[in-house]
Amino acid sequence: MRSTGPVSRIGRSLVAVTATAAAGAVTALSLGVSPAAAAPTDMTAPRPGDSCTAADLGTRHPYIKTTEVSPTITHFKGWYVTEGTTGQQTVSTDTTTVIAVSVGLNDTIETSFAVEALSNVKATVGLDVKLEYTSTSKESNSVTWNLTQPGYYGFYKGTKKVTGTYGSLNCNRAQQDDGRWALEWTEGPGGGSFTTFTTLEEGAVRCQDSVPADSIMARAQALLDCGSAAVKADHPAGAVAQTVQQKPDRPAQHPAPTSGTSTELPRATGHSARAALDCSAEAYKIAVPGKPLSWGAPLLADDGVRLRPSTIFSAHLDNWRLCNVTERNGVIEASLWNWGNGGCATIAEQNAATERALLMTVPCAEDDLQRFYIYRDVPGSSKIGVQNKYTGSMMGYDRYADGEFIRQYSSGRQDGTGTFDLTGV
């Protein structure tokens, strides 16, 4: 558990963590966005390559990579109107398609990251889309319309379905062409797809009506099957039997939450075996910059990591080692092993999707819930941001106080309280 070798490979990575003059070069990411995958039009939203500050190391933001808008019929009923049956009609339609709002596989839309992602979608496509969890199946299927002419009608409800992909921006150091270092918003781990929709519209349309191409009304008209012999024949007033294309799709089912798992990142592995960690010889404090409190591991299994003062009585509970260290695109990934209680930092699996869930320590295992990304300030500074690999959330705290818990926040703490100092003991 306290193995310190081989140290040479890990030592080289940790030299970079402490930002000495011997830090290795990191190639800056090139994340240009094509016109077909435009970034949000809101100029306050960060975009890849924008500059950031050390206070942003503990934060992250979504950015929209691609979008697609498609008119979609959600409710439909074919209805034949004869002479003498015109006027106001109320028709109960059948559900054809269910659209539900989601970000990744997360359909709760309760975290700040998911809400910000949908807000960026709204700015990108210029449509008033849903910013909270809802589904078209929650809408009434009744359509009331005033009909002035006899004919074969399609009563419908429809919307513009908006889908696409998003990425996650984190603040990290990047080396410039002239060799200098700077902090930039770069694409970090965590991304996925989203679905939302605009307000439902309803109406009635006939085969002979002239409608705008690729509109919701045109999609409804296409469901009428206007060329069928059954439609051309005499027909009593009322519902028309569904054609093949009118038959409802299988309703879209929301994926059931799996133990509260965040949906943007891969499935966590099991806890079946205690990991044999390759840990660095160096121990570190993860401290609030310029202040005496730092991360202190708990003695009790059901307690969380808290801000604590470092004293001679800390019993190494404030000392952490980085284990199984890897580095990719300038971002370190490591397990955080506590010298005092021998456990690894983690977010409890049942709380993985919970905003403000506590950071805890458990027996070490091969588990993405126990893996963390470390974002670093420019060389010469020890400031870092810490992100859980599985949940995608950043570590921070609600207020600076002795005994305050370290928690996860989907977008980090925008007031800078997610930036820490990683200093050698």
PDB file of C-alpha atoms in Angstrom, residues 126-386:
ATOM      1  CA  GLY A 126     -31.873  30.583 -31.452  1.00  0.00           C
ATOM      2  CA  LEU A 127     -34.979  28.694 -30.306  1.00  0.00           C
ATOM      3  CA  ASP A 128     -36.850  28.763 -27.018  1.00  0.00           C
ATOM      4  CA  VAL A 129     -36.084  25.194 -25.952  1.00  0.00           C
ATOM      5  CA  LYS A 130     -36.924  23.416 -22.703  1.00  0.00           C
ATOM      6  CA  LEU A 131     -34.290  23.970 -20.015  1.00  0.00           C
ATOM      7  CA  GLU A 132     -35.643  21.499 -17.476  1.00  0.00           C
ATOM      8  CA  TYR A 133     -36.672  17.874 -17.507  1.00  0.00           C
ATOM      9  CA  THR A 134     -40.011  17.290 -19.194  1.00  0.00           C
ATOM     10  CA  SER A 135     -41.475  15.007 -21.841  1.00  0.00           C
ATOM     11  CA  THR A 136     -43.975  15.414 -24.665  1.00  0.00           C
ATOM     12  CA  SER A 137     -45.925  12.508 -23.184  1.00  0.00           C
ATOM     13  CA  LYS A 138     -46.938  14.862 -20.364  1.00  0.00           C
ATOM     14  CA  GLU A 139     -48.869  17.008 -22.843  1.00  0.00           C
ATOM     15  CA  SER A 140     -52.626  16.569 -23.333  1.00  0.00           C
ATOM     16  CA  ASN A 141     -53.410  14.681 -26.523  1.00  0.00           C
ATOM     17  CA  SER A 142     -56.631  16.603 -27.185  1.00  0.00           C
ATOM     18  CA  VAL A 143     -56.712  18.958 -30.191  1.00  0.00           C
ATOM     19  CA  THR A 144     -59.571  21.426 -30.741  1.00  0.00           C
ATOM     20  CA  TRP A 145     -59.844  23.093 -34.160  1.00  0.00           C
ATOM     21  CA  ASN A 146     -62.497  25.011 -36.107  1.00  0.00           C
ATOM     22  CA  LEU A 147     -63.046  23.292 -39.477  1.00  0.00           C
ATOM     23  CA  THR A 148     -64.696  25.233 -42.311  1.00  0.00           C
ATOM     24  CA  GLN A 149     -64.335  22.736 -45.166  1.00  0.00           C
ATOM     25  CA  PRO A 150     -65.082  19.013 -45.445  1.00  0.00           C
ATOM     26  CA  GLY A 151     -62.199  16.664 -46.210  1.00  0.00           C
ATOM     27  CA  TYR A 152     -59.593  14.318 -44.822  1.00  0.00           C
ATOM     28  CA  TYR A 153     -57.755  16.023 -41.934  1.00  0.00           C
ATOM     29  CA  GLY A 154     -54.775  15.221 -39.842  1.00  0.00           C
ATOM     30  CA  PHE A 155     -55.120  16.522 -36.292  1.00  0.00           C
ATOM     31  CA  TYR A 156     -51.644  16.864 -34.825  1.00  0.00           C
ATOM     32  CA  LYS A 157     -49.358  18.144 -32.144  1.00  0.00           C
ATOM     33  CA  GLY A 158     -45.712  18.621 -32.945  1.00  0.00           C
ATOM     34  CA  THR A 159     -42.505  20.322 -31.948  1.00  0.00           C
ATOM     35  CA  LYS A 160     -38.976  21.024 -33.083  1.00  0.00           C
ATOM     36  CA  LYS A 161     -36.751  18.347 -31.628  1.00  0.00           C
ATOM     37  CA  VAL A 162     -33.237  19.649 -30.936  1.00  0.00           C
ATOM     38  CA  THR A 163     -30.412  17.138 -30.565  1.00  0.00           C
ATOM     39  CA  GLY A 164     -26.632  17.310 -30.703  1.00  0.00           C
ATOM     40  CA  THR A 165     -23.401  16.809 -28.825  1.00  0.00           C
ATOM     41  CA  TYR A 166     -21.549  18.794 -26.191  1.00  0.00           C
ATOM     42  CA  GLY A 167     -18.053  18.852 -24.757  1.00  0.00           C
ATOM     43  CA  SER A 168     -16.642  19.821 -21.379  1.00  0.00           C
ATOM     44  CA  LEU A 169     -14.262  22.759 -21.029  1.00  0.00           C
ATOM     45  CA  ASN A 170     -11.742  22.861 -18.194  1.00  0.00           C
ATOM     46  CA  CYS A 171      -9.154  25.471 -17.348  1.00  0.00           C
ATOM     47  CA  ASN A 172      -5.620  24.080 -17.671  1.00  0.00           C
ATOM     48  CA  ARG A 173      -2.145  25.248 -18.566  1.00  0.00           C
ATOM     49  CA  ALA A 174      -0.995  25.058 -22.169  1.00  0.00           C
ATOM     50  CA  GLN A 175       2.353  25.883 -23.703  1.00  0.00           C
ATOM     51  CA  GLN A 176       2.280  28.555 -26.377  1.00  0.00           C
ATOM     52  CA  ASP A 177       4.186  28.590 -29.662  1.00  0.00           C
ATOM     53  CA  ASP A 178       6.834  30.894 -28.154  1.00  0.00           C
ATOM     54  CA  GLY A 179       7.428  28.529 -25.232  1.00  0.00           C
ATOM     55  CA  ARG A 180       5.508  30.563 -22.682  1.00  0.00           C
ATOM     56  CA  TRP A 181       2.756  29.017 -20.589  1.00  0.00           C
ATOM     57  CA  ALA A 182      -0.786  30.301 -20.248  1.00  0.00           C
ATOM     58  CA  LEU A 183      -4.096  29.136 -18.812  1.00  0.00           C
ATOM     59  CA  GLU A 184      -6.700  28.260 -21.433  1.00  0.00           C
ATOM     60  CA  TRP A 185     -10.119  26.653 -21.651  1.00  0.00           C
ATOM     61  CA  THR A 186      -9.405  23.280 -23.243  1.00  0.00           C
ATOM     62  CA  GLU A 187     -11.597  20.274 -23.900  1.00  0.00           C
ATOM     63  CA  GLY A 188     -11.439  17.989 -20.917  1.00  0.00           C
ATOM     64  CA  PRO A 189     -12.978  14.607 -20.150  1.00  0.00           C
ATOM     65  CA  GLY A 190     -16.738  14.400 -20.084  1.00  0.00           C
ATOM     66  CA  GLY A 191     -19.131  15.000 -22.925  1.00  0.00           C
ATOM     67  CA  GLY A 192     -22.087  13.417 -24.598  1.00  0.00           C
ATOM     68  CA  SER A 193     -25.337  14.082 -26.389  1.00  0.00           C
ATOM     69  CA  PHE A 194     -28.393  16.134 -25.493  1.00  0.00           C
ATOM     70  CA  THR A 195     -32.068  16.239 -26.443  1.00  0.00           C
ATOM     71  CA  THR A 196     -34.581  19.002 -25.907  1.00  0.00           C
ATOM     72  CA  PHE A 197     -37.541  20.477 -27.771  1.00  0.00           C
ATOM     73  CA  THR A 198     -39.538  23.656 -28.347  1.00  0.00           C
ATOM     74  CA  THR A 199     -43.100  24.404 -27.243  1.00  0.00           C
ATOM     75  CA  LEU A 200     -45.645  22.067 -28.835  1.00  0.00           C
ATOM     76  CA  GLU A 201     -47.869  23.461 -31.565  1.00  0.00           C
ATOM     77  CA  GLU A 202     -51.158  21.908 -32.649  1.00  0.00           C
ATOM     78  CA  GLY A 203     -53.467  22.128 -35.599  1.00  0.00           C
ATOM     79  CA  ALA A 204     -55.326  20.351 -38.406  1.00  0.00           C
ATOM     80  CA  VAL A 205     -54.141  19.982 -42.000  1.00  0.00           C
ATOM     81  CA  ARG A 206     -55.723  18.542 -45.184  1.00  0.00           C
ATOM     82  CA  CYS A 207     -54.097  16.808 -48.129  1.00  0.00           C
ATOM     83  CA  GLN A 208     -54.817  19.728 -50.465  1.00  0.00           C
ATOM     84  CA  ASP A 209     -53.495  22.434 -48.124  1.00  0.00           C
ATOM     85  CA  SER A 210     -50.324  24.254 -49.197  1.00  0.00           C
ATOM     86  CA  VAL A 211     -47.854  24.205 -46.274  1.00  0.00           C
ATOM     87  CA  PRO A 212     -44.216  25.304 -45.788  1.00  0.00           C
ATOM     88  CA  ALA A 213     -41.683  22.621 -46.619  1.00  0.00           C
ATOM     89  CA  ASP A 214     -39.951  20.890 -43.686  1.00  0.00           C
ATOM     90  CA  SER A 215     -42.404  22.411 -41.225  1.00  0.00           C
ATOM     91  CA  ILE A 216     -44.258  20.670 -38.422  1.00  0.00           C
ATOM     92  CA  MET A 217     -47.456  20.998 -40.481  1.00  0.00           C
ATOM     93  CA  ALA A 218     -45.737  19.397 -43.499  1.00  0.00           C
ATOM     94  CA  ARG A 219     -44.679  16.463 -41.322  1.00  0.00           C
ATOM     95  CA  ALA A 220     -48.300  16.045 -40.233  1.00  0.00           C
ATOM     96  CA  GLN A 221     -49.526  16.236 -43.815  1.00  0.00           C
ATOM     97  CA  ALA A 222     -47.084  13.495 -44.803  1.00  0.00           C
ATOM     98  CA  LEU A 223     -48.735  11.191 -42.263  1.00  0.00           C
ATOM     99  CA  LEU A 224     -52.095  11.549 -44.002  1.00  0.00           C
ATOM    100  CA  ASP A 225     -51.203   9.065 -46.752  1.00  0.00           C
ATOM    101  CA  CYS A 226     -53.155  11.237 -49.172  1.00  0.00           C
ATOM    102  CA  GLY A 227     -52.810   8.854 -52.121  1.00  0.00           C
ATOM    103  CA  SER A 228     -54.473   5.854 -50.509  1.00  0.00           C
ATOM    104  CA  ALA A 229     -57.673   4.460 -52.031  1.00  0.00           C
ATOM    105  CA  ALA A 230     -59.318   4.367 -48.629  1.00  0.00           C
ATOM    106  CA  VAL A 231     -58.988   8.130 -48.308  1.00  0.00           C
ATOM    107  CA  LYS A 232     -60.434   8.816 -51.769  1.00  0.00           C
ATOM    108  CA  ALA A 233     -63.468   6.590 -51.130  1.00  0.00           C
ATOM    109  CA  ASP A 234     -66.598   7.792 -49.402  1.00  0.00           C
ATOM    110  CA  HIS A 235     -66.101   7.704 -45.687  1.00  0.00           C
ATOM    111  CA  PRO A 236     -68.341   8.518 -42.730  1.00  0.00           C
ATOM    112  CA  ALA A 237     -67.355  11.414 -40.528  1.00  0.00           C
ATOM    113  CA  GLY A 238     -64.893  10.575 -37.787  1.00  0.00           C
ATOM    114  CA  ALA A 239     -61.623   8.770 -37.247  1.00  0.00           C
ATOM    115  CA  VAL A 240     -59.783   7.167 -40.158  1.00  0.00           C
ATOM    116  CA  ALA A 241     -57.977   3.873 -39.618  1.00  0.00           C
ATOM    117  CA  GLN A 242     -54.253   4.353 -39.157  1.00  0.00           C
ATOM    118  CA  THR A 243     -51.953   3.676 -42.084  1.00  0.00           C
ATOM    119  CA  VAL A 244     -48.539   2.133 -41.613  1.00  0.00           C
ATOM    120  CA  GLN A 245     -46.748   5.472 -41.332  1.00  0.00           C
ATOM    121  CA  GLN A 246     -49.344   6.767 -38.868  1.00  0.00           C
ATOM    122  CA  LYS A 247     -48.861   3.972 -36.362  1.00  0.00           C
ATOM    123  CA  PRO A 248     -47.246   5.217 -33.172  1.00  0.00           C
ATOM    124  CA  ASP A 249     -43.570   4.676 -32.634  1.00  0.00           C
ATOM    125  CA  ARG A 250     -42.580   2.772 -29.544  1.00  0.00           C
ATOM    126  CA  PRO A 251     -42.530   5.483 -26.846  1.00  0.00           C
ATOM    127  CA  ALA A 252     -39.014   6.558 -25.970  1.00  0.00           C
ATOM    128  CA  GLN A 253     -38.186   5.288 -22.537  1.00  0.00           C
ATOM    129  CA  HIS A 254     -35.849   7.216 -20.305  1.00  0.00           C
ATOM    130  CA  PRO A 255     -32.943   5.090 -19.121  1.00  0.00           C
ATOM    131  CA  ALA A 256     -33.479   4.192 -15.507  1.00  0.00           C
ATOM    132  CA  PRO A 257     -30.886   5.705 -13.157  1.00  0.00           C
ATOM    133  CA  THR A 258     -28.210   3.160 -12.301  1.00  0.00           C
ATOM    134  CA  SER A 259     -27.357   3.769  -8.673  1.00  0.00           C
ATOM    135  CA  GLY A 260     -27.376   7.513  -9.289  1.00  0.00           C
ATOM    136  CA  THR A 261     -24.567   7.183 -11.811  1.00  0.00           C
ATOM    137  CA  SER A 262     -23.587  10.290 -13.748  1.00  0.00           C
ATOM    138  CA  THR A 263     -24.253   9.789 -17.387  1.00  0.00           C
ATOM    139  CA  GLU A 264     -21.494  11.682 -19.126  1.00  0.00           C
ATOM    140  CA  LEU A 265     -18.666   9.362 -18.154  1.00  0.00           C
ATOM    141  CA  PRO A 266     -17.952   5.627 -18.315  1.00  0.00           C
ATOM    142  CA  ARG A 267     -19.433   3.038 -15.970  1.00  0.00           C
ATOM    143  CA  ALA A 268     -17.495   2.585 -12.747  1.00  0.00           C
ATOM    144  CA  THR A 269     -15.772  -0.718 -12.234  1.00  0.00           C
ATOM    145  CA  GLY A 270     -16.450  -2.975  -9.276  1.00  0.00           C
ATOM    146  CA  HIS A 271     -15.076  -2.816  -5.747  1.00  0.00           C
ATOM    147  CA  SER A 272     -14.206  -6.503  -5.609  1.00  0.00           C
ATOM    148  CA  ALA A 273     -10.454  -6.248  -5.098  1.00  0.00           C
ATOM    149  CA  ARG A 274      -8.187  -3.967  -3.119  1.00  0.00           C
ATOM    150  CA  ALA A 275      -5.903  -2.186  -5.521  1.00  0.00           C
ATOM    151  CA  ALA A 276      -2.130  -2.560  -5.358  1.00  0.00           C
ATOM    152  CA  LEU A 277      -1.210   1.065  -5.914  1.00  0.00           C
ATOM    153  CA  ASP A 278       2.027   2.425  -7.327  1.00  0.00           C
ATOM    154  CA  CYS A 279       2.330   5.552  -5.199  1.00  0.00           C
ATOM    155  CA  SER A 280       4.813   8.381  -5.237  1.00  0.00           C
ATOM    156  CA  ALA A 281       7.321   8.776  -2.445  1.00  0.00           C
ATOM    157  CA  GLU A 282       6.283  12.397  -2.005  1.00  0.00           C
ATOM    158  CA  ALA A 283       3.327  13.343   0.170  1.00  0.00           C
ATOM    159  CA  TYR A 284       1.245  16.449  -0.457  1.00  0.00           C
ATOM    160  CA  LYS A 285      -1.205  18.742   1.229  1.00  0.00           C
ATOM    161  CA  ILE A 286      -4.239  19.878  -0.767  1.00  0.00           C
ATOM    162  CA  ALA A 287      -4.747  23.266   0.814  1.00  0.00           C
ATOM    163  CA  VAL A 288      -6.763  26.421   0.371  1.00  0.00           C
ATOM    164  CA  PRO A 289      -4.344  28.910  -1.255  1.00  0.00           C
ATOM    165  CA  GLY A 290      -2.834  31.316   1.252  1.00  0.00           C
ATOM    166  CA  LYS A 291      -4.762  29.847   4.191  1.00  0.00           C
ATOM    167  CA  PRO A 292      -4.008  27.174   6.807  1.00  0.00           C
ATOM    168  CA  LEU A 293      -6.872  24.728   6.173  1.00  0.00           C
ATOM    169  CA  SER A 294      -6.362  21.715   3.907  1.00  0.00           C
ATOM    170  CA  TRP A 295      -8.044  18.446   2.997  1.00  0.00           C
ATOM    171  CA  GLY A 296      -8.206  16.172   6.041  1.00  0.00           C
ATOM    172  CA  ALA A 297      -9.302  12.557   5.687  1.00  0.00           C
ATOM    173  CA  PRO A 298     -11.783  11.127   8.208  1.00  0.00           C
ATOM    174  CA  LEU A 299     -11.113   8.482  10.831  1.00  0.00           C
ATOM    175  CA  LEU A 300     -14.692   7.157  10.626  1.00  0.00           C
ATOM    176  CA  ALA A 301     -15.782   5.332   7.466  1.00  0.00           C
ATOM    177  CA  ASP A 302     -19.106   7.178   7.186  1.00  0.00           C
ATOM    178  CA  ASP A 303     -17.531  10.635   7.524  1.00  0.00           C
ATOM    179  CA  GLY A 304     -16.262  12.814   4.713  1.00  0.00           C
ATOM    180  CA  VAL A 305     -13.077  14.671   3.809  1.00  0.00           C
ATOM    181  CA  ARG A 306     -13.095  18.049   5.549  1.00  0.00           C
ATOM    182  CA  LEU A 307     -11.099  21.250   5.670  1.00  0.00           C
ATOM    183  CA  ARG A 308      -8.833  20.927   8.711  1.00  0.00           C
ATOM    184  CA  PRO A 309      -5.820  22.793  10.099  1.00  0.00           C
ATOM    185  CA  SER A 310      -2.504  20.990   9.775  1.00  0.00           C
ATOM    186  CA  THR A 311      -0.867  20.434  13.163  1.00  0.00           C
ATOM    187  CA  ILE A 312       1.472  17.951  14.804  1.00  0.00           C
ATOM    188  CA  PHE A 313      -1.671  16.093  15.858  1.00  0.00           C
ATOM    189  CA  SER A 314      -3.001  15.631  12.308  1.00  0.00           C
ATOM    190  CA  ALA A 315      -1.578  12.066  12.237  1.00  0.00           C
ATOM    191  CA  HIS A 316      -0.908  12.328   8.503  1.00  0.00           C
ATOM    192  CA  LEU A 317      -4.646  12.620   7.787  1.00  0.00           C
ATOM    193  CA  ASP A 318      -3.757  15.814   5.903  1.00  0.00           C
ATOM    194  CA  ASN A 319      -1.103  14.047   3.800  1.00  0.00           C
ATOM    195  CA  TRP A 320      -1.970  12.574   0.387  1.00  0.00           C
ATOM    196  CA  ARG A 321       0.015  10.599  -2.137  1.00  0.00           C
ATOM    197  CA  LEU A 322      -0.692  10.436  -5.844  1.00  0.00           C
ATOM    198  CA  CYS A 323      -0.880   6.851  -7.082  1.00  0.00           C
ATOM    199  CA  ASN A 324      -1.018   5.116 -10.467  1.00  0.00           C
ATOM    200  CA  VAL A 325      -0.294   8.458 -12.096  1.00  0.00           C
ATOM    201  CA  THR A 326      -0.819   8.944 -15.820  1.00  0.00           C
ATOM    202  CA  GLU A 327      -0.766  12.112 -17.895  1.00  0.00           C
ATOM    203  CA  ARG A 328      -2.594  12.963 -21.103  1.00  0.00           C
ATOM    204  CA  ASN A 329      -2.748  16.289 -22.884  1.00  0.00           C
ATOM    205  CA  GLY A 330      -1.204  17.952 -19.873  1.00  0.00           C
ATOM    206  CA  VAL A 331      -3.803  16.628 -17.415  1.00  0.00           C
ATOM    207  CA  ILE A 332      -2.685  14.278 -14.631  1.00  0.00           C
ATOM    208  CA  GLU A 333      -4.940  11.390 -13.633  1.00  0.00           C
ATOM    209  CA  ALA A 334      -4.285   9.780 -10.256  1.00  0.00           C
ATOM    210  CA  SER A 335      -5.744   8.043  -7.237  1.00  0.00           C
ATOM    211  CA  LEU A 336      -5.492  10.075  -4.017  1.00  0.00           C
ATOM    212  CA  TRP A 337      -4.245   7.823  -1.219  1.00  0.00           C
ATOM    213  CA  ASN A 338      -4.362   9.144   2.336  1.00  0.00           C
ATOM    214  CA  TRP A 339      -1.298   8.474   4.479  1.00  0.00           C
ATOM    215  CA  GLY A 340      -3.261   8.694   7.747  1.00  0.00           C
ATOM    216  CA  ASN A 341      -6.136   6.243   7.194  1.00  0.00           C
ATOM    217  CA  GLY A 342      -4.832   4.219   4.233  1.00  0.00           C
ATOM    218  CA  GLY A 343      -7.954   4.859   2.145  1.00  0.00           C
ATOM    219  CA  CYS A 344      -8.494   6.401  -1.289  1.00  0.00           C
ATOM    220  CA  ALA A 345     -10.605   9.484  -1.950  1.00  0.00           C
ATOM    221  CA  THR A 346     -13.907   8.732  -3.694  1.00  0.00           C
ATOM    222  CA  ILE A 347     -17.495   9.780  -4.275  1.00  0.00           C
ATOM    223  CA  ALA A 348     -19.864   7.121  -2.940  1.00  0.00           C
ATOM    224  CA  GLU A 349     -21.462   5.204  -5.827  1.00  0.00           C
ATOM    225  CA  GLN A 350     -25.020   5.776  -4.598  1.00  0.00           C
ATOM    226  CA  ASN A 351     -24.335   9.534  -4.568  1.00  0.00           C
ATOM    227  CA  ALA A 352     -22.470   9.753  -7.881  1.00  0.00           C
ATOM    228  CA  ALA A 353     -25.204  11.809  -9.596  1.00  0.00           C
ATOM    229  CA  THR A 354     -25.888  13.988  -6.550  1.00  0.00           C
ATOM    230  CA  GLU A 355     -24.840  17.635  -6.587  1.00  0.00           C
ATOM    231  CA  ARG A 356     -22.806  18.502  -3.464  1.00  0.00           C
ATOM    232  CA  ALA A 357     -22.167  14.840  -2.598  1.00  0.00           C
ATOM    233  CA  LEU A 358     -19.378  14.415  -0.033  1.00  0.00           C
ATOM    234  CA  LEU A 359     -15.838  13.385  -0.879  1.00  0.00           C
ATOM    235  CA  MET A 360     -15.035  10.322   1.254  1.00  0.00           C
ATOM    236  CA  THR A 361     -12.290   7.712   1.664  1.00  0.00           C
ATOM    237  CA  VAL A 362     -12.739   3.950   1.210  1.00  0.00           C
ATOM    238  CA  PRO A 363     -10.463   0.946   0.725  1.00  0.00           C
ATOM    239  CA  CYS A 364      -8.598   1.421  -2.535  1.00  0.00           C
ATOM    240  CA  ALA A 365      -9.874  -0.434  -5.609  1.00  0.00           C
ATOM    241  CA  GLU A 366      -9.739  -0.302  -9.382  1.00  0.00           C
ATOM    242  CA  ASP A 367     -12.639   2.124  -9.702  1.00  0.00           C
ATOM    243  CA  ASP A 368     -13.139   5.312 -11.733  1.00  0.00           C
ATOM    244  CA  LEU A 369     -14.936   6.816  -8.729  1.00  0.00           C
ATOM    245  CA  GLN A 370     -11.511   6.803  -7.053  1.00  0.00           C
ATOM    246  CA  ARG A 371      -9.711   8.427  -9.968  1.00  0.00           C
ATOM    247  CA  PHE A 372      -9.230  12.174 -10.270  1.00  0.00           C
ATOM    248  CA  TYR A 373      -8.045  14.579 -12.940  1.00  0.00           C
ATOM    249  CA  ILE A 374      -5.722  17.349 -11.798  1.00  0.00           C
ATOM    250  CA  TYR A 375      -5.670  20.648 -13.726  1.00  0.00           C
ATOM    251  CA  ARG A 376      -2.599  22.809 -13.121  1.00  0.00           C
ATOM    252  CA  ASP A 377      -1.607  26.430 -13.123  1.00  0.00           C
ATOM    253  CA  VAL A 378       1.401  27.622 -15.115  1.00  0.00           C
ATOM    254  CA  PRO A 379       4.867  26.434 -13.945  1.00  0.00           C
ATOM    255  CA  GLY A 380       5.929  28.278 -10.838  1.00  0.00           C
ATOM    256  CA  SER A 381       2.480  27.993  -9.252  1.00  0.00           C
ATOM    257  CA  SER A 382       1.146  25.041  -7.250  1.00  0.00           C
ATOM    258  CA  LYS A 383      -2.531  25.881  -7.800  1.00  0.00           C
ATOM    259  CA  ILE A 384      -4.735  23.040  -9.068  1.00  0.00           C
ATOM    260  CA  GLY A 385      -8.322  22.053  -9.759  1.00  0.00           C
ATOM    261  CA  VAL A 386      -9.535  18.508  -8.976  1.00  0.00           C
TER     262      VAL A 386
END
